[in-house]
Short mmCIF file of C-alpha atoms and ligand atoms in Angstrom, two decimals:
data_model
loop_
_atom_site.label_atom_id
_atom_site.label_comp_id
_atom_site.label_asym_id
_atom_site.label_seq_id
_atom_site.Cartn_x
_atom_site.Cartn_y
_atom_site.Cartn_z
CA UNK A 225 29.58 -66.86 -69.48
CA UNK A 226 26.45 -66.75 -67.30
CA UNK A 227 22.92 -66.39 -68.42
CA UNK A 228 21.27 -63.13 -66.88
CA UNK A 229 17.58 -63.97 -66.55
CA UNK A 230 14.68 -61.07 -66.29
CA UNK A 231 13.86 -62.31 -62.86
CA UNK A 232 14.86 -63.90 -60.24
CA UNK A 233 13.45 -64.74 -56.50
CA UNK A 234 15.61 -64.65 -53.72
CA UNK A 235 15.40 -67.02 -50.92
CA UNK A 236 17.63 -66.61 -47.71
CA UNK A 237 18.46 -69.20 -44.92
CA UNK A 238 15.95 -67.50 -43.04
CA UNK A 239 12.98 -67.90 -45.30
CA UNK A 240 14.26 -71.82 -45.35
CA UNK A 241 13.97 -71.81 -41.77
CA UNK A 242 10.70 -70.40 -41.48
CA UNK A 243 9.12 -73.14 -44.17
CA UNK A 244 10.91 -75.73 -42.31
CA UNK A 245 9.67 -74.97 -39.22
CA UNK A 246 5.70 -75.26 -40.08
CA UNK A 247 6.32 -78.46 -42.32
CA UNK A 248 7.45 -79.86 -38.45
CA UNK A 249 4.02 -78.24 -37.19
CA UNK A 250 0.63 -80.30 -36.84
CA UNK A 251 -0.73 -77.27 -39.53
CA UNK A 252 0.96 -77.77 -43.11
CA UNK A 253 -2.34 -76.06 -44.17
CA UNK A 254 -5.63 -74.02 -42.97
CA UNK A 255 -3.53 -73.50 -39.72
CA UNK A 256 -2.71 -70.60 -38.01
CA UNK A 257 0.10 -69.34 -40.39
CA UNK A 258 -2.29 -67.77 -43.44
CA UNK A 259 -3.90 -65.89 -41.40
CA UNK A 260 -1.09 -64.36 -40.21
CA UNK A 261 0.28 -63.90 -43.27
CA UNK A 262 -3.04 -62.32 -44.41
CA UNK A 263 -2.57 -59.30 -41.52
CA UNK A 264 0.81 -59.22 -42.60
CA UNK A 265 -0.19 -58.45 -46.04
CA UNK A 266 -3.01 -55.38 -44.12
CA UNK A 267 -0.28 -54.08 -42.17
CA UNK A 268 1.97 -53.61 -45.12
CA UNK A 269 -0.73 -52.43 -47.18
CA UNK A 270 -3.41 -50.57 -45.49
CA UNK A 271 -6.12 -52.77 -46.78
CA UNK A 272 -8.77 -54.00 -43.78
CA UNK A 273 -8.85 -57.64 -44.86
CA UNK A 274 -6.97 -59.81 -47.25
CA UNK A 275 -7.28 -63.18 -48.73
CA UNK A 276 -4.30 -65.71 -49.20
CA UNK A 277 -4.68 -68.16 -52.50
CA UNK A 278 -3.14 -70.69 -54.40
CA UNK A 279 -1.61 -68.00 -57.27
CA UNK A 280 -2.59 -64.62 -58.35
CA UNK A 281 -4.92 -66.12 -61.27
CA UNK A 282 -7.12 -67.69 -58.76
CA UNK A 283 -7.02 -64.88 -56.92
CA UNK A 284 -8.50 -62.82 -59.73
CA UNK A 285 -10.98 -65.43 -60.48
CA UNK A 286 -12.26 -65.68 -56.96
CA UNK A 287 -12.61 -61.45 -57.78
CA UNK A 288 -14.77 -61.92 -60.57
CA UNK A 289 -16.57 -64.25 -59.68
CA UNK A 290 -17.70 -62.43 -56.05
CA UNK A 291 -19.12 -59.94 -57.95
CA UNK A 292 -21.88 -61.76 -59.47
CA UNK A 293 -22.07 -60.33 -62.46
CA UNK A 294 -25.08 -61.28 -64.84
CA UNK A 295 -24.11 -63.43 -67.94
CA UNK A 296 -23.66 -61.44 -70.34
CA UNK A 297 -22.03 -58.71 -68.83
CA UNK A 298 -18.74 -57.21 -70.44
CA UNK A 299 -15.50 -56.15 -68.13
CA UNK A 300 -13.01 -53.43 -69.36
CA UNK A 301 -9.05 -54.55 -69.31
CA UNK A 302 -6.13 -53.79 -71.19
CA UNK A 303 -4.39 -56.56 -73.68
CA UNK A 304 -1.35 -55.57 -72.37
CA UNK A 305 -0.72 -57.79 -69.57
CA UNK A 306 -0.16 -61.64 -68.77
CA UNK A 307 -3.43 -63.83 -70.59
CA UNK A 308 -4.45 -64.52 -66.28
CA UNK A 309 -5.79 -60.93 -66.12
CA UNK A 310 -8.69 -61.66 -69.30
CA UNK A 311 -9.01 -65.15 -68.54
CA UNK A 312 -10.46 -64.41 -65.44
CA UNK A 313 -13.26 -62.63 -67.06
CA UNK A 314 -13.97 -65.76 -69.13
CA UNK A 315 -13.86 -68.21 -66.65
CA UNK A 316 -16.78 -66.32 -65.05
CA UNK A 317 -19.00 -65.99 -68.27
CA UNK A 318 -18.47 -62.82 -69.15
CA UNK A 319 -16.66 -60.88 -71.66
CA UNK A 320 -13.69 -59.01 -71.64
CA UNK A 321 -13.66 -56.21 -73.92
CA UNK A 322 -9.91 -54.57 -74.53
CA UNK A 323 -8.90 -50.70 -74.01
CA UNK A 324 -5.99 -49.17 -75.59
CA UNK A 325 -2.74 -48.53 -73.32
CA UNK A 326 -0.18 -45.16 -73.12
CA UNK A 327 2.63 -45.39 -74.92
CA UNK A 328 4.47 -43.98 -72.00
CA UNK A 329 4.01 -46.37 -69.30
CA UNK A 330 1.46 -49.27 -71.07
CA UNK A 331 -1.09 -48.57 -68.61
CA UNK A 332 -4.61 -48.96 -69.61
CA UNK A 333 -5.56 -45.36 -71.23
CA UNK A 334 -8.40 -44.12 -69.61
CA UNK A 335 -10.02 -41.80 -72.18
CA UNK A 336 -10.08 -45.68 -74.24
CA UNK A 337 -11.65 -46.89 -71.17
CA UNK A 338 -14.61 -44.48 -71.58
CA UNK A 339 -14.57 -45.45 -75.49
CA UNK A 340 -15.35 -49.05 -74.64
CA UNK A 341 -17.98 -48.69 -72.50
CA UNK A 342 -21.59 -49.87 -72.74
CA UNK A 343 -24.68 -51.19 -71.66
CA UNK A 344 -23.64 -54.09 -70.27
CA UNK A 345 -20.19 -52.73 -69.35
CA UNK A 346 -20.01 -53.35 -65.16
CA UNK A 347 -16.05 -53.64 -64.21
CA UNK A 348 -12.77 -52.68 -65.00
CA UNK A 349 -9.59 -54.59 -64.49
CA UNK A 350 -6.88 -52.51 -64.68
CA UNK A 351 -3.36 -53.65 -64.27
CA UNK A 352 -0.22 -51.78 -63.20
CA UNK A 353 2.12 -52.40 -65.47
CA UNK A 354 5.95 -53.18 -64.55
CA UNK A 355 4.78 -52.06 -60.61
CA UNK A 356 3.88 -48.14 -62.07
CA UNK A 357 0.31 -47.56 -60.93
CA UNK A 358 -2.57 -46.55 -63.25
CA UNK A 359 -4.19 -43.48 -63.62
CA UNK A 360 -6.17 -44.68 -60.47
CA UNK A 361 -7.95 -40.99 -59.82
CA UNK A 362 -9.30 -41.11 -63.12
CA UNK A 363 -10.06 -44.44 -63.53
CA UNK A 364 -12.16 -43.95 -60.19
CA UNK A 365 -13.71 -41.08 -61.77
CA UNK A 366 -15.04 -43.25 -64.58
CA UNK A 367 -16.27 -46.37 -62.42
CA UNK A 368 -18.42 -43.82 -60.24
CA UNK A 369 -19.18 -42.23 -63.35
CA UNK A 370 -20.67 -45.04 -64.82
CA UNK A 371 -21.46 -47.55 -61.72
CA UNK A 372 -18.58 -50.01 -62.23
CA UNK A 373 -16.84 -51.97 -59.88
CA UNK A 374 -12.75 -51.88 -59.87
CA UNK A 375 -10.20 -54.77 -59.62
CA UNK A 376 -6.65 -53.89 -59.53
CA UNK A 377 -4.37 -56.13 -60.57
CA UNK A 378 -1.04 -55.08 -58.95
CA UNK A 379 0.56 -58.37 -59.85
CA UNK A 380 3.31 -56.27 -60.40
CA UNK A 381 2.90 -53.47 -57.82
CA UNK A 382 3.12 -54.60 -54.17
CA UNK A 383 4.71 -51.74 -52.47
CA UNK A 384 4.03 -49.16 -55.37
CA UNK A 385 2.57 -45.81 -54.50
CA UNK A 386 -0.10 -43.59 -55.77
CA UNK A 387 -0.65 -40.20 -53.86
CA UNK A 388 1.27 -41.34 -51.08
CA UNK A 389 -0.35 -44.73 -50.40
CA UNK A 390 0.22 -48.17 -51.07
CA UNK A 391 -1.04 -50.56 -53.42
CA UNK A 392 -4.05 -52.02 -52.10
CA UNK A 393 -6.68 -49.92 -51.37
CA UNK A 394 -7.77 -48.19 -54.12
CA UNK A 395 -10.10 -50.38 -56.17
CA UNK A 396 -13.06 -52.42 -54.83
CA UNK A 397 -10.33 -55.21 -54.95
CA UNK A 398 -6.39 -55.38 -55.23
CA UNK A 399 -4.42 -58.69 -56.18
CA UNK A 400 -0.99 -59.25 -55.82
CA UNK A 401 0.89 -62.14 -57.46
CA UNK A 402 3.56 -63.86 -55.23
CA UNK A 403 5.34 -66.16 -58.17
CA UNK A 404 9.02 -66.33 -58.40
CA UNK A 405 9.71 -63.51 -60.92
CA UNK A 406 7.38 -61.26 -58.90
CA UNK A 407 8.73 -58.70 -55.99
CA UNK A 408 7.82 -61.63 -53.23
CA UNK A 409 7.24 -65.05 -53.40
CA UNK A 410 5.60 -68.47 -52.35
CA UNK A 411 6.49 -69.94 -54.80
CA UNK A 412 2.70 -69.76 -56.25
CA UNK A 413 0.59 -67.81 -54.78
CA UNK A 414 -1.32 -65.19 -54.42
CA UNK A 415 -3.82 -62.70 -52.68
CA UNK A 416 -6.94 -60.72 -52.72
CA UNK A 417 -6.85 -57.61 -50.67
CA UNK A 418 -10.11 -55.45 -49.73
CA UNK A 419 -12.00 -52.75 -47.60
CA UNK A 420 -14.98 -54.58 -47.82
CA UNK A 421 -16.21 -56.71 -45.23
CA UNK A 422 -19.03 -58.43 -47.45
CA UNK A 423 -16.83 -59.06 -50.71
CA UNK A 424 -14.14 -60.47 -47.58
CA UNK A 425 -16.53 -63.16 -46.31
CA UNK A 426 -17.38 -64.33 -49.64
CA UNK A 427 -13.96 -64.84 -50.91
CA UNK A 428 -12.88 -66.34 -48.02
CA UNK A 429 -15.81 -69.21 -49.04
CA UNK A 430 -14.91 -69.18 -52.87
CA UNK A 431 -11.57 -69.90 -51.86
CA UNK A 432 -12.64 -73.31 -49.99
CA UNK A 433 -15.41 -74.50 -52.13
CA UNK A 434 -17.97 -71.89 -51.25
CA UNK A 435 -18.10 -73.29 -47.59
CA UNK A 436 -19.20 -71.13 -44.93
CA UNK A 437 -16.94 -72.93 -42.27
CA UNK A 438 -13.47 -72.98 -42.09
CA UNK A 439 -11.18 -76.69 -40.91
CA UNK A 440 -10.49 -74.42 -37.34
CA UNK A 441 -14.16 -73.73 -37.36
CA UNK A 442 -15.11 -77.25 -37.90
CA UNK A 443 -11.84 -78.84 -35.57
CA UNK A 444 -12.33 -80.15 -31.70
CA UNK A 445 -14.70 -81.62 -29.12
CA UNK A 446 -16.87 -78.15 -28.96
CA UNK A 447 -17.52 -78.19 -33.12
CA UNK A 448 -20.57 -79.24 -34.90
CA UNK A 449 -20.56 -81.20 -38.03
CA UNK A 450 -22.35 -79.11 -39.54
CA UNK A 451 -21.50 -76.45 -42.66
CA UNK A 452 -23.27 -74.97 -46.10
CA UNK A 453 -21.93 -75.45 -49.04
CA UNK A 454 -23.28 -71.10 -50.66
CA UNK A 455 -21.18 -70.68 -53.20
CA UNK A 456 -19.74 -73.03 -56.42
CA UNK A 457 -16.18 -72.29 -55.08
CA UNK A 458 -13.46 -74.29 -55.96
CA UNK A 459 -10.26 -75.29 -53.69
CA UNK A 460 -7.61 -72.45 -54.08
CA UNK A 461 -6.10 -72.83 -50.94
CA UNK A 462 -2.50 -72.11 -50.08
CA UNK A 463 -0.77 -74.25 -47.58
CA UNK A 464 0.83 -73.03 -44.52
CA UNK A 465 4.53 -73.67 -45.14
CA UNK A 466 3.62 -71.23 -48.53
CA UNK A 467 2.41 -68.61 -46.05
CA UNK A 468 5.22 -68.48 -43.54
CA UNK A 469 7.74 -68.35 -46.59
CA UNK A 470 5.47 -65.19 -47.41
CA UNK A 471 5.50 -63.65 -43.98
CA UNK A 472 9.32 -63.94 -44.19
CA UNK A 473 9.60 -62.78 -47.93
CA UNK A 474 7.01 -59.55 -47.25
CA UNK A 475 9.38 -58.70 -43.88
CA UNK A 476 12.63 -58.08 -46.80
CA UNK A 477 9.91 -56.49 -49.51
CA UNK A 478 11.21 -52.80 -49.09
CA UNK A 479 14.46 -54.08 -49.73
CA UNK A 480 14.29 -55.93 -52.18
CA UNK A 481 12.13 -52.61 -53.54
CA UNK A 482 15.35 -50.20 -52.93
CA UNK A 483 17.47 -52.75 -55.23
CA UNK A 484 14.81 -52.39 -57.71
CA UNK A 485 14.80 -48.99 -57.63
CA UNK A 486 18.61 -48.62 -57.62
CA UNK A 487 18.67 -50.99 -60.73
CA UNK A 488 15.77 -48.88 -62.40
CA UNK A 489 18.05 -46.04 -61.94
CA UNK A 490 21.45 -46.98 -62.81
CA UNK A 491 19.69 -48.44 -66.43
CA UNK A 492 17.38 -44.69 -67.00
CA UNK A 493 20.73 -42.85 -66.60
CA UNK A 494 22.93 -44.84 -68.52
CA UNK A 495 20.91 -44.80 -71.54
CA UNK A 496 19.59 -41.63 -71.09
CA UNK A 497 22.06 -40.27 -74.03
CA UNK A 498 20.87 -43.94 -76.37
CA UNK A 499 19.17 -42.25 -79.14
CA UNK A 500 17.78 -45.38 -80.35
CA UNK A 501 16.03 -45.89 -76.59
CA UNK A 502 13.27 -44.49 -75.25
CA UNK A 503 13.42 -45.44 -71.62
CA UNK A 504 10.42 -46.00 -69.47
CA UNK A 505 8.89 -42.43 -67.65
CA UNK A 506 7.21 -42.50 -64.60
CA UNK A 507 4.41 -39.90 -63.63
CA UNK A 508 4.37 -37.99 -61.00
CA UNK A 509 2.25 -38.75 -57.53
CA UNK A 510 3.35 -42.02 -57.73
CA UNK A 511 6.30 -44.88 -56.38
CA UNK A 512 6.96 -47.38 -58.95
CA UNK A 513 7.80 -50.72 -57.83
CA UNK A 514 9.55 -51.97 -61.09
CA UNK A 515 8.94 -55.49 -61.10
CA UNK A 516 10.14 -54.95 -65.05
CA UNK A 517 12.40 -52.62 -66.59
CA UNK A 518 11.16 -51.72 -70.09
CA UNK A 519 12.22 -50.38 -73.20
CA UNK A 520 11.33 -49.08 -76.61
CA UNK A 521 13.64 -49.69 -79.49
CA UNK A 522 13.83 -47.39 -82.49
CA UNK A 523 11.88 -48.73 -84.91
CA UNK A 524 14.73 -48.39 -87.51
CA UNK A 525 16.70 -51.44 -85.45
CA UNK A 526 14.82 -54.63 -86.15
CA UNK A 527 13.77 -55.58 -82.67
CA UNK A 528 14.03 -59.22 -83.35
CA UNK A 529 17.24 -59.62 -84.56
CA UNK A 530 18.20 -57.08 -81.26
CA UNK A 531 16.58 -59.19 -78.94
CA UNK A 532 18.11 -62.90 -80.38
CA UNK A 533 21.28 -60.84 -80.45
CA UNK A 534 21.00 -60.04 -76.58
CA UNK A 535 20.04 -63.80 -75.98
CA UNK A 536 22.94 -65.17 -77.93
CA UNK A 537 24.81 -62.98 -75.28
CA UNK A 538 23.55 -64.33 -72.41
CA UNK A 539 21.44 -61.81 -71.58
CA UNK A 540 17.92 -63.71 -70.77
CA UNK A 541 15.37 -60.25 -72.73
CA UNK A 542 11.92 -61.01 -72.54
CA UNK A 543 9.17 -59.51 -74.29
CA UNK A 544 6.17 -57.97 -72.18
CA UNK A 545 3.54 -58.91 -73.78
CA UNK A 546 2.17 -60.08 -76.47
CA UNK A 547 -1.47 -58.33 -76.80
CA UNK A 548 -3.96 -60.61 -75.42
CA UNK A 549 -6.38 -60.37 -78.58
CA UNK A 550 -3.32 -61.93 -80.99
CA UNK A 551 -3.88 -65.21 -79.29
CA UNK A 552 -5.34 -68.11 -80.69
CA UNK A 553 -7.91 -68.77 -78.35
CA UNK A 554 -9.04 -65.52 -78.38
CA UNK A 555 -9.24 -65.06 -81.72
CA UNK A 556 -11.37 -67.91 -82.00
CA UNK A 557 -13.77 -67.03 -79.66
CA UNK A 558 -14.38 -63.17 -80.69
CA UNK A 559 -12.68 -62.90 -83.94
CA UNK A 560 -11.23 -60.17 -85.01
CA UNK A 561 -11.70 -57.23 -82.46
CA UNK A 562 -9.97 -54.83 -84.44
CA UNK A 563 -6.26 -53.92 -83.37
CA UNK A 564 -5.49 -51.21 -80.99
CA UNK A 565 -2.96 -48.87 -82.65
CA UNK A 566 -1.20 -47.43 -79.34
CA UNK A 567 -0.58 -51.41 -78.32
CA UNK A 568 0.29 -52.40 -81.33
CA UNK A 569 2.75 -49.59 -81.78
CA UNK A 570 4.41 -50.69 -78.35
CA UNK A 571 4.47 -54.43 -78.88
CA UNK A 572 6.52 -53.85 -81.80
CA UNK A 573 9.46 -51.66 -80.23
CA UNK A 574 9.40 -53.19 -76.67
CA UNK A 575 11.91 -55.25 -74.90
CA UNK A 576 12.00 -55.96 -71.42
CA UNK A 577 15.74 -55.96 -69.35
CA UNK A 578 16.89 -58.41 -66.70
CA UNK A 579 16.08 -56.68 -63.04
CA UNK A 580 15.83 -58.23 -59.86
CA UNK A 581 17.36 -57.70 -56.23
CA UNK A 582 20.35 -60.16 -55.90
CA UNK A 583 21.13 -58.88 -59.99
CA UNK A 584 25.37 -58.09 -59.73
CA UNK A 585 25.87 -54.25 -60.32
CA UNK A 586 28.83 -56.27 -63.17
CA UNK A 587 25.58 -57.56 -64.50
CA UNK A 588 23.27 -54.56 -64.62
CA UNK A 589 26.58 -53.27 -66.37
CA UNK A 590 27.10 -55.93 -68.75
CA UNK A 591 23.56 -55.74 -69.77
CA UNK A 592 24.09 -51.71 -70.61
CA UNK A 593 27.18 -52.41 -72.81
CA UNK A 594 25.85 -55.05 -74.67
CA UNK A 595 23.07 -53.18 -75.33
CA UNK A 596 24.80 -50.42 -76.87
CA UNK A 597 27.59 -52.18 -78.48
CA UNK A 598 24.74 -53.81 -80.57
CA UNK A 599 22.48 -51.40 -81.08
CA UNK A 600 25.74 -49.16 -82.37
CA UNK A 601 25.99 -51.74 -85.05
C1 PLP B 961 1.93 -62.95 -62.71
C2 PLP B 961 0.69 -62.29 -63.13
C3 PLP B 961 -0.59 -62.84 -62.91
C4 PLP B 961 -0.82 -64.26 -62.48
O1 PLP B 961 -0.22 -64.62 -61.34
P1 PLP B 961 0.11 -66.16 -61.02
O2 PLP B 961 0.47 -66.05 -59.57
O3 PLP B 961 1.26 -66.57 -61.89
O4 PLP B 961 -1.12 -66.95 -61.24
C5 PLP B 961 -1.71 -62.08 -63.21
N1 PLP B 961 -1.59 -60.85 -63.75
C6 PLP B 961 -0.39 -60.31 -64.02
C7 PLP B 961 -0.34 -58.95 -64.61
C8 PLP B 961 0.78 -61.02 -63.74
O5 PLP B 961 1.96 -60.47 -64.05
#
């Protein structure tokens, strides 16, 4: 019997072709292909500039960091999400400060948002979790409220929709994510999208070490030596052979989105009559991506023993996430920061399903009868 993993990339002969074909090129990296997988990524999005990087956590650092925060300056997130959304605060100096989530899609709650702020509040990160998009119109509300700046991290949401528009224009930044489990992939990599021409220059320097000329810029009998070193940038560069597998990978995204979709909807109505599942809900004005499929269990099944059960079936559950202020690094470093009762709550009962595009419609079956057969026990 086959193990059914929560995700799964899905490379075609085509994509292998396309990689192939720059590793024969003179450019393996800074050549021509990033940048044409960075309009790629403004076509498909509607974003005026975009940024290609080595993996969606250095894509939010490079965020962060253009922002040039003071020191001590705090940044509102939820703890529900992978530990690269927070860390990026910390890596810059500053603080990340935790908001509660809704129980009904783990978003970051905004009325907790305006709970947490304070004087030395300047950003929010908010993340769309599983590829449903945030509150966005409120959240904007509150950052123009208050004079914050937004990053969105739609690790999970390329190709999601809020009020008829794509992913990628609605904070100051947008990153995407382009690991294997995620919608589209380079294996690692990642992406900063914005409207914003200064923010664009600069994290087009943090990516290369804060320099101010590119290798094209600096290539050839006409080019100078010459270059300034502005920012304490580090090197998150992608290489070339990375972007062309991307270019291929974004050209099969809204495919790969209506399998999602299809998957999403076969699992909502087969459990729809599960009394001990709450399945996920998805507001209105919006186009979830579902990058995860996510469940609550009643919290009269034990969801431990459910989920080993599932494993010891084959069936590769995963459990997204554990709240960011459990771990032990954080705990060390603030202490304490008092529990959040709405995340808590959810991080008891949730348990994530295998979903991805090339997932067997026998699998996406198997997974619904194991599911009740032992939650019936
Ligand atoms: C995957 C992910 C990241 C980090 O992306 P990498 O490309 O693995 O560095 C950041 N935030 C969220 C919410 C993610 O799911």
């Amino acid at each position: 019997m086959k193990y059914i993993p929560y995700g799964f990339q899905w490379i075609d002969e085509n994509d292998i072709r396309e990689v192939i074909s720059v590793l024969k090129s003179d450019w393996i990296t800074t050549g021509p292909k990033i940048q044409e997988f960075e309009d790629a990524l403004c076509r498909y999005t509607g974003a005026s500039h975009s940024v290609a990087v080595n993996s969606g956590t250095s894509a939010l650092d490079i965020s962060v960091q253009s922002l040039e925060l003071p020191p001590s300056s705090e940044v509102i997130t939820t703890p529900f999400t992978f530990v690269a959304t927070s860390n990026s605060i910390i890596y810059n100096g500053l603080k990340p400060v935790f908001a509660d989530i809704c129980e009904d899609t783990r978003n970051i709650d905004p009325d907790s948002i305006r709970n947490k702020i304070s004087e030395r509040t300047k950003a929010i990160i908010y993340v769309d979790y599983a590829g449903q998009p945030c509150d966005i119109k409120e959240i904007k509300e509150i950052a123009e409220d208050f004079d914050l700046y937004l990053i969105e991290d739609a690790s999970h949401a390329i190709g999601s929709e809020y009020e008829n528009k794509k992913t990628g224009t609605f904070a100051d930044m947008t990153i995407f994510s382009f690991h294997p489990v995620k919608h589209i992939t380079t294996g690692e990599g990642g992406a900063v999208l914005t409207d914003n021409e200064e923010l664009h220059e600069k994290l087009s320097m943090l990516r290369s070490h804060g320099i101010d000329k590119t290798t094209s810029e600096r290539y050839g009998p006409d080019a100078s030596w010459a270059y300034d070193m502005k920012y304490l940038g580090r090197n998150y560069r992608i290489t070339d052979f990375q972007a062309a597998l991307g270019i291929s990978q974004l050209g099969k995204l809204d495919s790969y989105l209506d399998k999602r979709r299809e998957i999403a909807g076969i699992y909502s109505e087969l459990f729809a009559d599960v009394p001990e599942i709450t399945i996920p809900s998805v507001r209105k004005n919006l186009k979830h991506s579902w990058h995860l499929y996510t469940v609550l269990i009643d919290s009269r099944v034990h969801r431990d023993v459910f989920f080993g059960k599932m494993r010891a079936n084959n069936i590769g559950v995963n459990l997204h996430y554990i709240p960011i202020y459990k771990f032990s690094y954080y705990q060390g470093k603030y202490g304490s920061i008092g529990e959040l009762p709405v995340t808590e709550d959810v991080f008891k009962r949730i348990i994530t399903l295998p979903l991805f595009p090339r997932m067997q419609y026998d699998d996406v079956l198997k997974v619904v009868e194991t599911t009740k057969k032992l939650l019936s026990k």
